[in-house]
Amino acid sequence: MTARITRLNPRTLPDTTAIGYAQISIAQPGRMAFVSGQVADAEAVEEGFEAQVADVMRKAGAALEALDATPEDIVLARAYVVDLDEVRLGICVAQLNAFCKGATPSLTGVGVAALAGPGLLVEMELQVLLRD
Protein backbone atom coordinates (compact mmCIF):
# COMPACT_ATOMS: atom_id res chain seq x y z
CA MET A 1 0.00 0.00 0.00
CA THR A 2 1.31 3.43 -0.93
CA ALA A 3 1.67 5.92 1.90
CA ARG A 4 -1.20 8.37 1.89
CA ILE A 5 1.00 11.14 3.26
CA THR A 6 4.69 11.36 2.45
CA ARG A 7 6.86 13.27 4.97
CA LEU A 8 10.03 15.01 3.80
CA ASN A 9 12.88 16.70 5.61
CA PRO A 10 15.20 17.77 2.77
CA ARG A 11 18.86 18.36 3.59
CA THR A 12 18.45 21.96 2.40
CA LEU A 13 16.03 22.70 5.29
CA PRO A 14 16.57 22.29 9.04
CA ASP A 15 16.12 18.68 10.19
CA THR A 16 13.01 18.73 12.39
CA THR A 17 12.55 14.98 12.83
CA ALA A 18 14.04 15.07 16.34
CA ILE A 19 11.54 17.77 17.31
CA GLY A 20 8.66 15.66 16.00
CA TYR A 21 7.44 17.26 12.82
CA ALA A 22 8.13 17.21 9.08
CA GLN A 23 9.17 20.19 7.00
CA ILE A 24 7.01 18.99 4.09
CA SER A 25 3.91 16.77 3.94
CA ILE A 26 2.64 15.58 0.57
CA ALA A 27 -0.94 14.31 0.67
CA GLN A 28 -2.22 11.87 -1.93
CA PRO A 29 -5.36 12.95 -3.78
CA GLY A 30 -8.42 12.52 -1.63
CA ARG A 31 -10.91 14.25 0.57
CA MET A 32 -9.55 16.76 3.05
CA ALA A 33 -11.08 18.00 6.29
CA PHE A 34 -10.23 21.39 7.73
CA VAL A 35 -10.78 21.46 11.48
CA SER A 36 -11.53 24.91 12.83
CA GLY A 37 -9.28 26.33 15.50
CA GLN A 38 -9.92 24.62 18.83
CA VAL A 39 -9.55 26.56 22.07
CA ALA A 40 -9.69 25.61 25.74
CA ASP A 41 -12.82 25.48 27.89
CA ALA A 42 -13.27 28.03 30.70
CA GLU A 43 -11.98 25.61 33.34
CA ALA A 44 -8.69 25.09 31.48
CA VAL A 45 -8.38 28.84 30.89
CA GLU A 46 -8.44 29.34 34.66
CA GLU A 47 -5.77 26.64 35.14
CA GLY A 48 -3.23 28.24 32.80
CA PHE A 49 -1.27 27.65 29.64
CA GLU A 50 -0.38 23.95 30.00
CA ALA A 51 -3.98 23.07 30.87
CA GLN A 52 -5.17 25.00 27.85
CA VAL A 53 -2.80 23.11 25.54
CA ALA A 54 -3.96 19.79 27.02
CA ASP A 55 -7.61 20.75 26.49
CA VAL A 56 -6.92 21.79 22.91
CA MET A 57 -5.24 18.40 22.29
CA ARG A 58 -8.26 16.65 23.79
CA LYS A 59 -10.52 18.53 21.39
CA ALA A 60 -8.22 17.73 18.47
CA GLY A 61 -8.60 14.07 19.41
CA ALA A 62 -12.38 14.43 19.47
CA ALA A 63 -12.30 16.02 16.01
CA LEU A 64 -10.15 13.19 14.65
CA GLU A 65 -12.50 10.64 16.18
CA ALA A 66 -15.49 12.34 14.53
CA LEU A 67 -13.62 12.10 11.21
CA ASP A 68 -12.65 8.45 11.79
CA ALA A 69 -9.05 9.65 11.50
CA THR A 70 -5.84 9.31 13.51
CA PRO A 71 -2.86 11.61 14.08
CA GLU A 72 -1.20 9.85 11.10
CA ASP A 73 -3.85 11.51 8.90
CA ILE A 74 -2.97 15.06 9.98
CA VAL A 75 -1.27 16.85 7.08
CA LEU A 76 -0.76 20.18 8.89
CA ALA A 77 -1.28 21.43 12.43
CA ARG A 78 -1.21 25.18 12.99
CA ALA A 79 -1.01 26.56 16.54
CA TYR A 80 -1.67 30.18 17.42
CA VAL A 81 -0.06 31.12 20.73
CA VAL A 82 -0.39 34.36 22.66
CA ASP A 83 3.04 35.72 23.64
CA LEU A 84 4.81 32.84 21.90
CA ASP A 85 8.25 32.20 23.36
CA GLU A 86 10.60 29.24 23.64
CA VAL A 87 8.89 27.90 26.78
CA ARG A 88 5.38 28.03 25.36
CA LEU A 89 6.55 26.61 22.05
CA GLY A 90 8.24 23.75 23.90
CA ILE A 91 5.05 22.97 25.84
CA CYS A 92 2.99 22.95 22.63
CA VAL A 93 5.45 20.76 20.73
CA ALA A 94 5.82 18.29 23.63
CA GLN A 95 2.05 17.89 24.03
CA LEU A 96 1.52 17.66 20.26
CA ASN A 97 4.23 14.97 20.03
CA ALA A 98 2.58 12.99 22.81
CA PHE A 99 -0.80 13.38 21.10
CA CYS A 100 0.59 12.32 17.70
CA LYS A 101 2.22 9.14 19.07
CA GLY A 102 5.03 9.13 16.50
CA ALA A 103 3.16 10.76 13.61
CA THR A 104 5.01 13.80 12.30
CA PRO A 105 2.60 16.21 10.59
CA SER A 106 3.84 19.51 9.27
CA LEU A 107 3.59 22.15 11.99
CA THR A 108 3.38 25.92 12.05
CA GLY A 109 3.48 27.95 15.27
CA VAL A 110 2.19 31.51 15.05
CA GLY A 111 2.71 34.08 17.77
CA VAL A 112 -0.31 36.35 18.22
CA ALA A 113 -1.26 39.27 20.45
CA ALA A 114 -4.68 37.86 21.35
CA LEU A 115 -7.25 35.21 20.48
CA ALA A 116 -11.04 35.40 20.14
CA GLY A 117 -11.92 35.16 23.83
CA PRO A 118 -10.71 36.50 27.17
CA GLY A 119 -7.90 34.49 28.72
CA LEU A 120 -7.40 32.22 25.70
CA LEU A 121 -3.70 31.54 25.13
CA VAL A 122 -3.60 28.80 22.46
CA GLU A 123 -5.70 27.76 19.47
CA MET A 124 -4.98 24.93 17.05
CA GLU A 125 -6.42 24.07 13.65
CA LEU A 126 -5.85 20.90 11.64
CA GLN A 127 -5.83 19.85 8.02
CA VAL A 128 -6.61 16.15 7.78
CA LEU A 129 -6.52 13.71 4.85
CA LEU A 130 -9.62 11.52 5.16
CA ARG A 131 -9.63 7.80 4.54
CA ASP A 132 -11.92 6.38 1.88
Tab-separated table of N, CA, C and O in Angstrom:
chain	number	residue	atom	x	y	z
A	1	MET	N	0.838	-1.181	0.000
A	1	MET	CA	0.000	0.000	0.000
A	1	MET	C	0.885	1.247	0.000
A	1	MET	O	1.834	1.357	0.765
A	2	THR	N	0.571	2.178	-0.845
A	2	THR	CA	1.308	3.430	-0.929
A	2	THR	C	0.941	4.317	0.255
A	2	THR	O	-0.222	4.384	0.642
A	3	ALA	N	1.932	4.995	0.800
A	3	ALA	CA	1.667	5.915	1.904
A	3	ALA	C	0.724	7.013	1.431
A	3	ALA	O	0.888	7.558	0.343
A	4	ARG	N	-0.248	7.331	2.249
A	4	ARG	CA	-1.197	8.374	1.889
A	4	ARG	C	-0.599	9.761	2.066
A	4	ARG	O	-0.967	10.691	1.390
A	5	ILE	N	0.313	9.873	3.029
A	5	ILE	CA	0.998	11.143	3.261
A	5	ILE	C	2.488	10.851	3.322
A	5	ILE	O	2.933	10.029	4.114
A	6	THR	N	3.234	11.514	2.478
A	6	THR	CA	4.688	11.365	2.455
A	6	THR	C	5.290	12.536	3.221
A	6	THR	O	4.942	13.687	2.973
A	7	ARG	N	6.198	12.234	4.160
A	7	ARG	CA	6.861	13.271	4.966
A	7	ARG	C	8.284	13.452	4.461
A	7	ARG	O	9.001	12.464	4.266
A	8	LEU	N	8.685	14.710	4.279
A	8	LEU	CA	10.028	15.014	3.803
A	8	LEU	C	10.726	15.995	4.729
A	8	LEU	O	10.112	16.936	5.232
A	9	ASN	N	12.002	15.771	4.912
A	9	ASN	CA	12.884	16.700	5.611
A	9	ASN	C	14.138	16.837	4.753
A	9	ASN	O	15.163	16.206	5.031
A	10	PRO	N	14.058	17.651	3.683
A	10	PRO	CA	15.202	17.771	2.773
A	10	PRO	C	16.443	18.316	3.478
A	10	PRO	O	16.333	19.099	4.433
A	11	ARG	N	17.595	17.906	2.995
A	11	ARG	CA	18.862	18.365	3.587
A	11	ARG	C	19.027	19.869	3.504
A	11	ARG	O	19.772	20.457	4.269
A	12	THR	N	18.323	20.513	2.581
A	12	THR	CA	18.446	21.963	2.402
A	12	THR	C	17.605	22.757	3.398
A	12	THR	O	17.669	23.985	3.410
A	13	LEU	N	16.817	22.062	4.231
A	13	LEU	CA	16.026	22.695	5.288
A	13	LEU	C	16.463	22.117	6.629
A	13	LEU	O	17.004	21.019	6.682
A	14	PRO	N	16.201	22.823	7.729
A	14	PRO	CA	16.565	22.289	9.037
A	14	PRO	C	15.901	20.927	9.280
A	14	PRO	O	14.736	20.728	8.942
A	15	ASP	N	16.644	20.008	9.879
A	15	ASP	CA	16.117	18.676	10.194
A	15	ASP	C	15.253	18.773	11.442
A	15	ASP	O	15.748	19.012	12.541
A	16	THR	N	13.955	18.588	11.273
A	16	THR	CA	13.012	18.725	12.386
A	16	THR	C	12.486	17.381	12.889
A	16	THR	O	11.597	17.356	13.735
A	17	THR	N	13.060	16.291	12.404
A	17	THR	CA	12.554	14.984	12.829
A	17	THR	C	12.722	14.773	14.335
A	17	THR	O	11.856	14.188	14.971
A	18	ALA	N	13.812	15.250	14.908
A	18	ALA	CA	14.036	15.069	16.343
A	18	ALA	C	13.030	15.874	17.170
A	18	ALA	O	12.711	15.499	18.299
A	19	ILE	N	12.524	16.952	16.603
A	19	ILE	CA	11.537	17.774	17.306
A	19	ILE	C	10.150	17.160	17.182
A	19	ILE	O	9.278	17.404	17.996
A	20	GLY	N	9.936	16.360	16.133
A	20	GLY	CA	8.661	15.659	16.002
A	20	GLY	C	7.745	16.143	14.901
A	20	GLY	O	6.554	15.870	14.933
A	21	TYR	N	8.288	16.878	13.934
A	21	TYR	CA	7.438	17.260	12.815
A	21	TYR	C	8.237	17.260	11.523
A	21	TYR	O	9.459	17.230	11.531
A	22	ALA	N	7.512	17.237	10.405
A	22	ALA	CA	8.126	17.210	9.081
A	22	ALA	C	8.102	18.600	8.464
A	22	ALA	O	7.151	19.352	8.650
A	23	GLN	N	9.141	18.913	7.717
A	23	GLN	CA	9.168	20.186	7.000
A	23	GLN	C	8.127	20.214	5.881
A	23	GLN	O	7.532	21.240	5.608
A	24	ILE	N	7.926	19.075	5.229
A	24	ILE	CA	7.006	18.992	4.095
A	24	ILE	C	6.137	17.749	4.245
A	24	ILE	O	6.638	16.676	4.567
A	25	SER	N	4.839	17.900	3.984
A	25	SER	CA	3.914	16.771	3.940
A	25	SER	C	3.209	16.792	2.594
A	25	SER	O	2.611	17.793	2.225
A	26	ILE	N	3.298	15.690	1.866
A	26	ILE	CA	2.644	15.575	0.566
A	26	ILE	C	1.475	14.620	0.720
A	26	ILE	O	1.666	13.441	1.025
A	27	ALA	N	0.261	15.128	0.521
A	27	ALA	CA	-0.941	14.306	0.667
A	27	ALA	C	-1.365	13.776	-0.693
A	27	ALA	O	-1.375	14.510	-1.677
A	28	GLN	N	-1.695	12.484	-0.713
A	28	GLN	CA	-2.220	11.866	-1.925
A	28	GLN	C	-3.585	12.477	-2.226
A	28	GLN	O	-4.262	12.966	-1.316
A	29	PRO	N	-4.018	12.423	-3.474
A	29	PRO	CA	-5.359	12.947	-3.782
A	29	PRO	C	-6.403	12.280	-2.897
A	29	PRO	O	-6.311	11.091	-2.584
A	30	GLY	N	-7.353	13.051	-2.478
A	30	GLY	CA	-8.416	12.516	-1.632
A	30	GLY	C	-9.199	13.643	-0.989
A	30	GLY	O	-8.954	14.822	-1.233
A	31	ARG	N	-10.110	13.262	-0.140
A	31	ARG	CA	-10.915	14.253	0.565
A	31	ARG	C	-10.133	14.799	1.755
A	31	ARG	O	-9.486	14.051	2.480
A	32	MET	N	-10.223	16.099	1.935
A	32	MET	CA	-9.555	16.765	3.050
A	32	MET	C	-10.603	17.333	3.999
A	32	MET	O	-11.670	17.757	3.579
A	33	ALA	N	-10.261	17.337	5.275
A	33	ALA	CA	-11.079	17.998	6.292
A	33	ALA	C	-10.248	19.120	6.891
A	33	ALA	O	-9.051	18.952	7.143
A	34	PHE	N	-10.876	20.236	7.120
A	34	PHE	CA	-10.225	21.390	7.726
A	34	PHE	C	-10.920	21.645	9.054
A	34	PHE	O	-12.074	22.074	9.093
A	35	VAL	N	-10.213	21.344	10.142
A	35	VAL	CA	-10.783	21.460	11.479
A	35	VAL	C	-10.542	22.874	11.987
A	35	VAL	O	-9.393	23.333	12.059
A	36	SER	N	-11.622	23.547	12.318
A	36	SER	CA	-11.529	24.913	12.829
A	36	SER	C	-10.644	24.970	14.063
A	36	SER	O	-10.483	23.968	14.771
A	37	GLY	N	-10.122	26.145	14.331
A	37	GLY	CA	-9.278	26.329	15.498
A	37	GLY	C	-9.999	25.936	16.774
A	37	GLY	O	-11.117	26.389	17.030
A	38	GLN	N	-9.365	25.081	17.559
A	38	GLN	CA	-9.918	24.618	18.828
A	38	GLN	C	-9.254	25.381	19.961
A	38	GLN	O	-8.034	25.574	19.955
A	39	VAL	N	-10.062	25.828	20.908
A	39	VAL	CA	-9.554	26.561	22.070
A	39	VAL	C	-9.997	25.846	23.343
A	39	VAL	O	-10.864	24.978	23.312
A	40	ALA	N	-9.418	26.241	24.447
A	40	ALA	CA	-9.692	25.607	25.739
A	40	ALA	C	-11.037	26.045	26.309
A	40	ALA	O	-11.524	27.147	26.044
A	41	ASP	N	-11.621	25.163	27.133
A	41	ASP	CA	-12.822	25.481	27.892
A	41	ASP	C	-12.453	26.437	29.029
A	41	ASP	O	-11.280	26.572	29.397
A	42	ALA	N	-13.480	27.051	29.630
A	42	ALA	CA	-13.274	28.035	30.697
A	42	ALA	C	-12.455	27.474	31.853
A	42	ALA	O	-11.601	28.173	32.412
A	43	GLU	N	-12.710	26.221	32.216
A	43	GLU	CA	-11.979	25.613	33.338
A	43	GLU	C	-10.476	25.572	33.053
A	43	GLU	O	-9.655	25.900	33.910
A	44	ALA	N	-10.102	25.157	31.848
A	44	ALA	CA	-8.687	25.092	31.483
A	44	ALA	C	-8.085	26.491	31.394
A	44	ALA	O	-6.917	26.689	31.740
A	45	VAL	N	-8.869	27.462	30.957
A	45	VAL	CA	-8.382	28.842	30.892
A	45	VAL	C	-7.959	29.287	32.285
A	45	VAL	O	-6.901	29.900	32.462
A	46	GLU	N	-8.767	28.964	33.280
A	46	GLU	CA	-8.445	29.341	34.661
A	46	GLU	C	-7.191	28.643	35.169
A	46	GLU	O	-6.470	29.186	36.001
A	47	GLU	N	-6.906	27.425	34.659
A	47	GLU	CA	-5.769	26.641	35.141
A	47	GLU	C	-4.446	27.052	34.514
A	47	GLU	O	-3.390	26.694	35.027
A	48	GLY	N	-4.463	27.759	33.382
A	48	GLY	CA	-3.226	28.243	32.801
A	48	GLY	C	-2.860	27.613	31.467
A	48	GLY	O	-3.594	26.801	30.897
A	49	PHE	N	-1.691	27.987	30.990
A	49	PHE	CA	-1.267	27.646	29.636
A	49	PHE	C	-1.208	26.140	29.379
A	49	PHE	O	-1.769	25.651	28.400
A	50	GLU	N	-0.516	25.392	30.237
A	50	GLU	CA	-0.383	23.946	30.003
A	50	GLU	C	-1.732	23.252	29.984
A	50	GLU	O	-1.970	22.355	29.163
A	51	ALA	N	-2.635	23.656	30.856
A	51	ALA	CA	-3.981	23.070	30.875
A	51	ALA	C	-4.729	23.415	29.594
A	51	ALA	O	-5.475	22.588	29.064
A	52	GLN	N	-4.519	24.621	29.093
A	52	GLN	CA	-5.171	25.001	27.845
A	52	GLN	C	-4.666	24.146	26.691
A	52	GLN	O	-5.455	23.663	25.870
A	53	VAL	N	-3.359	23.937	26.613
A	53	VAL	CA	-2.798	23.107	25.537
A	53	VAL	C	-3.359	21.692	25.638
A	53	VAL	O	-3.768	21.102	24.629
A	54	ALA	N	-3.419	21.135	26.831
A	54	ALA	CA	-3.959	19.788	27.018
A	54	ALA	C	-5.414	19.715	26.570
A	54	ALA	O	-5.830	18.746	25.921
A	55	ASP	N	-6.213	20.734	26.888
A	55	ASP	CA	-7.615	20.749	26.490
A	55	ASP	C	-7.754	20.863	24.975
A	55	ASP	O	-8.609	20.215	24.372
A	56	VAL	N	-6.904	21.662	24.364
A	56	VAL	CA	-6.915	21.787	22.906
A	56	VAL	C	-6.568	20.440	22.260
A	56	VAL	O	-7.194	20.032	21.278
A	57	MET	N	-5.599	19.712	22.822
A	57	MET	CA	-5.235	18.396	22.286
A	57	MET	C	-6.396	17.413	22.457
A	57	MET	O	-6.672	16.602	21.563
A	58	ARG	N	-7.097	17.498	23.574
A	58	ARG	CA	-8.264	16.646	23.794
A	58	ARG	C	-9.309	16.910	22.719
A	58	ARG	O	-9.885	15.984	22.132
A	59	LYS	N	-9.537	18.172	22.412
A	59	LYS	CA	-10.521	18.531	21.388
A	59	LYS	C	-10.046	18.109	19.997
A	59	LYS	O	-10.857	17.688	19.160
A	60	ALA	N	-8.749	18.206	19.749
A	60	ALA	CA	-8.217	17.730	18.465
A	60	ALA	C	-8.481	16.234	18.327
A	60	ALA	O	-8.864	15.756	17.251
A	61	GLY	N	-8.307	15.496	19.417
A	61	GLY	CA	-8.601	14.066	19.412
A	61	GLY	C	-10.067	13.789	19.128
A	61	GLY	O	-10.405	12.872	18.376
A	62	ALA	N	-10.949	14.590	19.710
A	62	ALA	CA	-12.380	14.428	19.467
A	62	ALA	C	-12.714	14.711	18.006
A	62	ALA	O	-13.543	14.013	17.400
A	63	ALA	N	-12.073	15.713	17.422
A	63	ALA	CA	-12.300	16.024	16.011
A	63	ALA	C	-11.829	14.875	15.133
A	63	ALA	O	-12.528	14.464	14.197
A	64	LEU	N	-10.641	14.324	15.429
A	64	LEU	CA	-10.149	13.190	14.650
A	64	LEU	C	-11.087	11.999	14.772
A	64	LEU	O	-11.375	11.317	13.780
A	65	GLU	N	-11.570	11.747	15.974
A	65	GLU	CA	-12.497	10.638	16.182
A	65	GLU	C	-13.767	10.830	15.346
A	65	GLU	O	-14.266	9.893	14.718
A	66	ALA	N	-14.284	12.060	15.317
A	66	ALA	CA	-15.489	12.345	14.526
A	66	ALA	C	-15.243	12.129	13.032
A	66	ALA	O	-16.168	11.809	12.288
A	67	LEU	N	-13.986	12.291	12.614
A	67	LEU	CA	-13.622	12.099	11.209
A	67	LEU	C	-13.190	10.678	10.904
A	67	LEU	O	-12.829	10.372	9.769
A	68	ASP	N	-13.176	9.813	11.914
A	68	ASP	CA	-12.649	8.452	11.787
A	68	ASP	C	-11.200	8.516	11.281
A	68	ASP	O	-10.801	7.796	10.370
A	69	ALA	N	-10.435	9.412	11.895
A	69	ALA	CA	-9.045	9.652	11.501
A	69	ALA	C	-8.140	9.471	12.711
A	69	ALA	O	-8.606	9.366	13.849
A	70	THR	N	-6.846	9.428	12.458
A	70	THR	CA	-5.836	9.311	13.514
A	70	THR	C	-4.812	10.427	13.318
A	70	THR	O	-4.809	11.098	12.278
A	71	PRO	N	-3.910	10.610	14.273
A	71	PRO	CA	-2.862	11.609	14.083
A	71	PRO	C	-2.032	11.388	12.808
A	71	PRO	O	-1.521	12.345	12.230
A	72	GLU	N	-1.915	10.133	12.355
A	72	GLU	CA	-1.198	9.853	11.099
A	72	GLU	C	-1.830	10.564	9.915
A	72	GLU	O	-1.175	10.799	8.905
A	73	ASP	N	-3.118	10.891	10.005
A	73	ASP	CA	-3.850	11.511	8.903
A	73	ASP	C	-3.736	13.035	8.895
A	73	ASP	O	-4.208	13.684	7.964
A	74	ILE	N	-3.125	13.608	9.933
A	74	ILE	CA	-2.971	15.065	9.980
A	74	ILE	C	-1.889	15.465	8.983
A	74	ILE	O	-0.752	15.002	9.055
A	75	VAL	N	-2.239	16.329	8.044
A	75	VAL	CA	-1.273	16.853	7.083
A	75	VAL	C	-0.553	18.045	7.712
A	75	VAL	O	0.668	18.129	7.681
A	76	LEU	N	-1.323	18.964	8.314
A	76	LEU	CA	-0.759	20.176	8.890
A	76	LEU	C	-1.492	20.547	10.164
A	76	LEU	O	-2.723	20.536	10.201
A	77	ALA	N	-0.737	20.863	11.195
A	77	ALA	CA	-1.284	21.431	12.428
A	77	ALA	C	-0.747	22.854	12.533
A	77	ALA	O	0.447	23.088	12.326
A	78	ARG	N	-1.628	23.786	12.840
A	78	ARG	CA	-1.206	25.184	12.994
A	78	ARG	C	-1.664	25.652	14.372
A	78	ARG	O	-2.853	25.578	14.688
A	79	ALA	N	-0.711	26.093	15.186
A	79	ALA	CA	-1.009	26.562	16.538
A	79	ALA	C	-0.777	28.056	16.633
A	79	ALA	O	0.273	28.558	16.217
A	80	TYR	N	-1.766	28.740	17.152
A	80	TYR	CA	-1.674	30.177	17.415
A	80	TYR	C	-1.481	30.337	18.913
A	80	TYR	O	-2.285	29.820	19.704
A	81	VAL	N	-0.415	31.032	19.318
A	81	VAL	CA	-0.063	31.121	20.729
A	81	VAL	C	0.154	32.577	21.114
A	81	VAL	O	0.969	33.280	20.491
A	82	VAL	N	-0.573	33.010	22.138
A	82	VAL	CA	-0.390	34.361	22.662
A	82	VAL	C	0.972	34.438	23.337
A	82	VAL	O	1.356	33.546	24.094
A	83	ASP	N	1.707	35.501	23.051
A	83	ASP	CA	3.035	35.716	23.639
A	83	ASP	C	3.936	34.503	23.442
A	83	ASP	O	4.568	34.012	24.387
A	84	LEU	N	3.994	34.017	22.226
A	84	LEU	CA	4.805	32.841	21.904
A	84	LEU	C	6.261	33.089	22.262
A	84	LEU	O	6.849	34.098	21.893
A	85	ASP	N	6.828	32.172	23.030
A	85	ASP	CA	8.245	32.205	23.358
A	85	ASP	C	8.745	30.763	23.363
A	85	ASP	O	7.990	29.826	23.089
A	86	GLU	N	10.009	30.571	23.675
A	86	GLU	CA	10.604	29.236	23.640
A	86	GLU	C	9.919	28.277	24.612
A	86	GLU	O	9.704	27.105	24.300
A	87	VAL	N	9.536	28.756	25.781
A	87	VAL	CA	8.889	27.904	26.781
A	87	VAL	C	7.523	27.451	26.283
A	87	VAL	O	7.197	26.257	26.302
A	88	ARG	N	6.720	28.392	25.838
A	88	ARG	CA	5.377	28.031	25.356
A	88	ARG	C	5.461	27.147	24.117
A	88	ARG	O	4.680	26.207	23.973
A	89	LEU	N	6.386	27.449	23.229
A	89	LEU	CA	6.547	26.608	22.047
A	89	LEU	C	6.927	25.194	22.464
A	89	LEU	O	6.392	24.216	21.943
A	90	GLY	N	7.827	25.066	23.422
A	90	GLY	CA	8.241	23.751	23.902
A	90	GLY	C	7.087	22.960	24.492
A	90	GLY	O	6.956	21.758	24.266
A	91	ILE	N	6.223	23.628	25.251
A	91	ILE	CA	5.054	22.967	25.837
A	91	ILE	C	4.122	22.481	24.725
A	91	ILE	O	3.654	21.339	24.754
A	92	CYS	N	3.877	23.337	23.743
A	92	CYS	CA	2.994	22.952	22.630
A	92	CYS	C	3.564	21.768	21.855
A	92	CYS	O	2.841	20.800	21.568
A	93	VAL	N	4.838	21.839	21.516
A	93	VAL	CA	5.453	20.764	20.729
A	93	VAL	C	5.459	19.456	21.523
A	93	VAL	O	5.139	18.396	20.993
A	94	ALA	N	5.789	19.510	22.811
A	94	ALA	CA	5.816	18.293	23.630
A	94	ALA	C	4.432	17.650	23.706
A	94	ALA	O	4.298	16.425	23.549
A	95	GLN	N	3.402	18.456	23.936
A	95	GLN	CA	2.054	17.888	24.032
A	95	GLN	C	1.559	17.410	22.671
A	95	GLN	O	0.869	16.388	22.586
A	96	LEU	N	1.909	18.113	21.599
A	96	LEU	CA	1.524	17.659	20.263
A	96	LEU	C	2.220	16.350	19.928
A	96	LEU	O	1.604	15.424	19.396
A	97	ASN	N	3.511	16.228	20.276
A	97	ASN	CA	4.234	14.973	20.030
A	97	ASN	C	3.597	13.810	20.788
A	97	ASN	O	3.430	12.720	20.240
A	98	ALA	N	3.233	14.039	22.034
A	98	ALA	CA	2.575	12.987	22.814
A	98	ALA	C	1.236	12.617	22.182
A	98	ALA	O	0.889	11.439	22.081
A	99	PHE	N	0.488	13.605	21.745
A	99	PHE	CA	-0.802	13.381	21.104
A	99	PHE	C	-0.640	12.604	19.794
A	99	PHE	O	-1.420	11.703	19.497
A	100	CYS	N	0.393	12.931	19.014
A	100	CYS	CA	0.586	12.322	17.697
A	100	CYS	C	1.153	10.910	17.760
A	100	CYS	O	1.100	10.175	16.774
A	101	LYS	N	1.726	10.504	18.878
A	101	LYS	CA	2.221	9.135	19.068
A	101	LYS	C	3.114	8.673	17.920
A	101	LYS	O	2.930	7.600	17.362
A	102	GLY	N	4.078	9.502	17.546
A	102	GLY	CA	5.026	9.131	16.500
A	102	GLY	C	4.706	9.676	15.125
A	102	GLY	O	5.559	9.683	14.247
A	103	ALA	N	3.487	10.113	14.893
A	103	ALA	CA	3.156	10.758	13.613
A	103	ALA	C	3.855	12.117	13.579
A	103	ALA	O	4.042	12.746	14.622
A	104	THR	N	4.263	12.537	12.404
A	104	THR	CA	5.013	13.800	12.295
A	104	THR	C	4.385	14.723	11.248
A	104	THR	O	4.949	14.947	10.187
A	105	PRO	N	3.210	15.288	11.552
A	105	PRO	CA	2.603	16.210	10.592
A	105	PRO	C	3.454	17.466	10.439
A	105	PRO	O	4.309	17.746	11.284
A	106	SER	N	3.221	18.192	9.375
A	106	SER	CA	3.844	19.509	9.266
A	106	SER	C	3.229	20.384	10.357
A	106	SER	O	2.081	20.193	10.748
A	107	LEU	N	4.015	21.335	10.855
A	107	LEU	CA	3.592	22.153	11.990
A	107	LEU	C	4.003	23.597	11.774
A	107	LEU	O	5.130	23.870	11.361
A	108	THR	N	3.075	24.495	12.065
A	108	THR	CA	3.379	25.919	12.052
A	108	THR	C	2.930	26.505	13.377
A	108	THR	O	1.791	26.284	13.799
A	109	GLY	N	3.818	27.236	14.041
A	109	GLY	CA	3.482	27.952	15.268
A	109	GLY	C	3.448	29.439	14.957
A	109	GLY	O	4.383	29.960	14.359
A	110	VAL	N	2.369	30.092	15.347
A	110	VAL	CA	2.193	31.508	15.047
A	110	VAL	C	1.996	32.268	16.349
A	110	VAL	O	1.067	31.968	17.108
A	111	GLY	N	2.855	33.224	16.606
A	111	GLY	CA	2.705	34.082	17.770
A	111	GLY	C	1.690	35.174	17.479
A	111	GLY	O	1.740	35.804	16.422
A	112	VAL	N	0.744	35.351	18.401
A	112	VAL	CA	-0.311	36.353	18.218
A	112	VAL	C	-0.440	37.208	19.471
A	112	VAL	O	-0.013	36.810	20.558
A	113	ALA	N	-1.050	38.387	19.314
A	113	ALA	CA	-1.258	39.272	20.450
A	113	ALA	C	-2.454	38.840	21.292
A	113	ALA	O	-2.468	39.022	22.505
A	114	ALA	N	-3.469	38.272	20.639
A	114	ALA	CA	-4.681	37.862	21.354
A	114	ALA	C	-5.436	36.852	20.506
A	114	ALA	O	-5.214	36.739	19.298
A	115	LEU	N	-6.348	36.126	21.165
A	115	LEU	CA	-7.247	35.208	20.476
A	115	LEU	C	-8.684	35.700	20.675
A	115	LEU	O	-8.906	36.758	21.266
A	116	ALA	N	-9.654	34.935	20.228
A	116	ALA	CA	-11.040	35.400	20.138
A	116	ALA	C	-11.786	35.524	21.461
A	116	ALA	O	-12.892	36.022	21.470
A	117	GLY	N	-11.213	35.074	22.554
A	117	GLY	CA	-11.920	35.162	23.832
A	117	GLY	C	-10.988	35.551	24.955
A	117	GLY	O	-9.776	35.360	24.868
A	118	PRO	N	-11.539	36.074	26.041
A	118	PRO	CA	-10.705	36.496	27.169
A	118	PRO	C	-9.981	35.320	27.812
A	118	PRO	O	-10.569	34.264	28.042
A	119	GLY	N	-8.697	35.499	28.037
A	119	GLY	CA	-7.898	34.486	28.720
A	119	GLY	C	-7.394	33.363	27.841
A	119	GLY	O	-6.587	32.550	28.283
A	120	LEU	N	-7.863	33.279	26.595
A	120	LEU	CA	-7.397	32.216	25.702
A	120	LEU	C	-5.946	32.471	25.316
A	120	LEU	O	-5.573	33.581	24.939
A	121	LEU	N	-5.122	31.411	25.408
A	121	LEU	CA	-3.697	31.540	25.132
A	121	LEU	C	-3.219	30.682	23.976
A	121	LEU	O	-2.115	30.891	23.472
A	122	VAL	N	-4.021	29.695	23.556
A	122	VAL	CA	-3.604	28.804	22.463
A	122	VAL	C	-4.839	28.353	21.678
A	122	VAL	O	-5.910	28.123	22.242
A	123	GLU	N	-4.661	28.253	20.375
A	123	GLU	CA	-5.699	27.759	19.474
A	123	GLU	C	-5.005	26.919	18.409
A	123	GLU	O	-3.937	27.285	17.937
A	124	MET	N	-5.607	25.785	18.046
A	124	MET	CA	-4.980	24.929	17.046
A	124	MET	C	-5.998	24.482	16.014
A	124	MET	O	-7.107	24.077	16.365
A	125	GLU	N	-5.598	24.576	14.740
A	125	GLU	CA	-6.421	24.067	13.651
A	125	GLU	C	-5.674	22.945	12.956
A	125	GLU	O	-4.441	22.872	13.035
A	126	LEU	N	-6.430	22.078	12.293
A	126	LEU	CA	-5.848	20.900	11.639
A	126	LEU	C	-6.333	20.797	10.206
A	126	LEU	O	-7.476	21.122	9.899
A	127	GLN	N	-5.453	20.271	9.356
A	127	GLN	CA	-5.825	19.853	8.016
A	127	GLN	C	-5.584	18.355	7.976
A	127	GLN	O	-4.473	17.896	8.257
A	128	VAL	N	-6.625	17.598	7.643
A	128	VAL	CA	-6.615	16.146	7.784
A	128	VAL	C	-6.995	15.494	6.454
A	128	VAL	O	-7.994	15.880	5.837
A	129	LEU	N	-6.203	14.505	6.032
A	129	LEU	CA	-6.524	13.710	4.852
A	129	LEU	C	-7.443	12.576	5.294
A	129	LEU	O	-7.056	11.755	6.137
A	130	LEU	N	-8.640	12.529	4.745
A	130	LEU	CA	-9.617	11.519	5.159
A	130	LEU	C	-9.376	10.203	4.440
A	130	LEU	O	-8.925	10.170	3.306
A	131	ARG	N	-9.730	9.131	5.129
A	131	ARG	CA	-9.629	7.796	4.540
A	131	ARG	C	-10.898	7.520	3.743
A	131	ARG	O	-11.964	7.998	4.088
A	132	ASP	N	-10.746	6.717	2.703
A	132	ASP	CA	-11.923	6.382	1.877
A	132	ASP	C	-12.754	5.312	2.504
A	132	ASP	O	-12.412	4.563	3.309
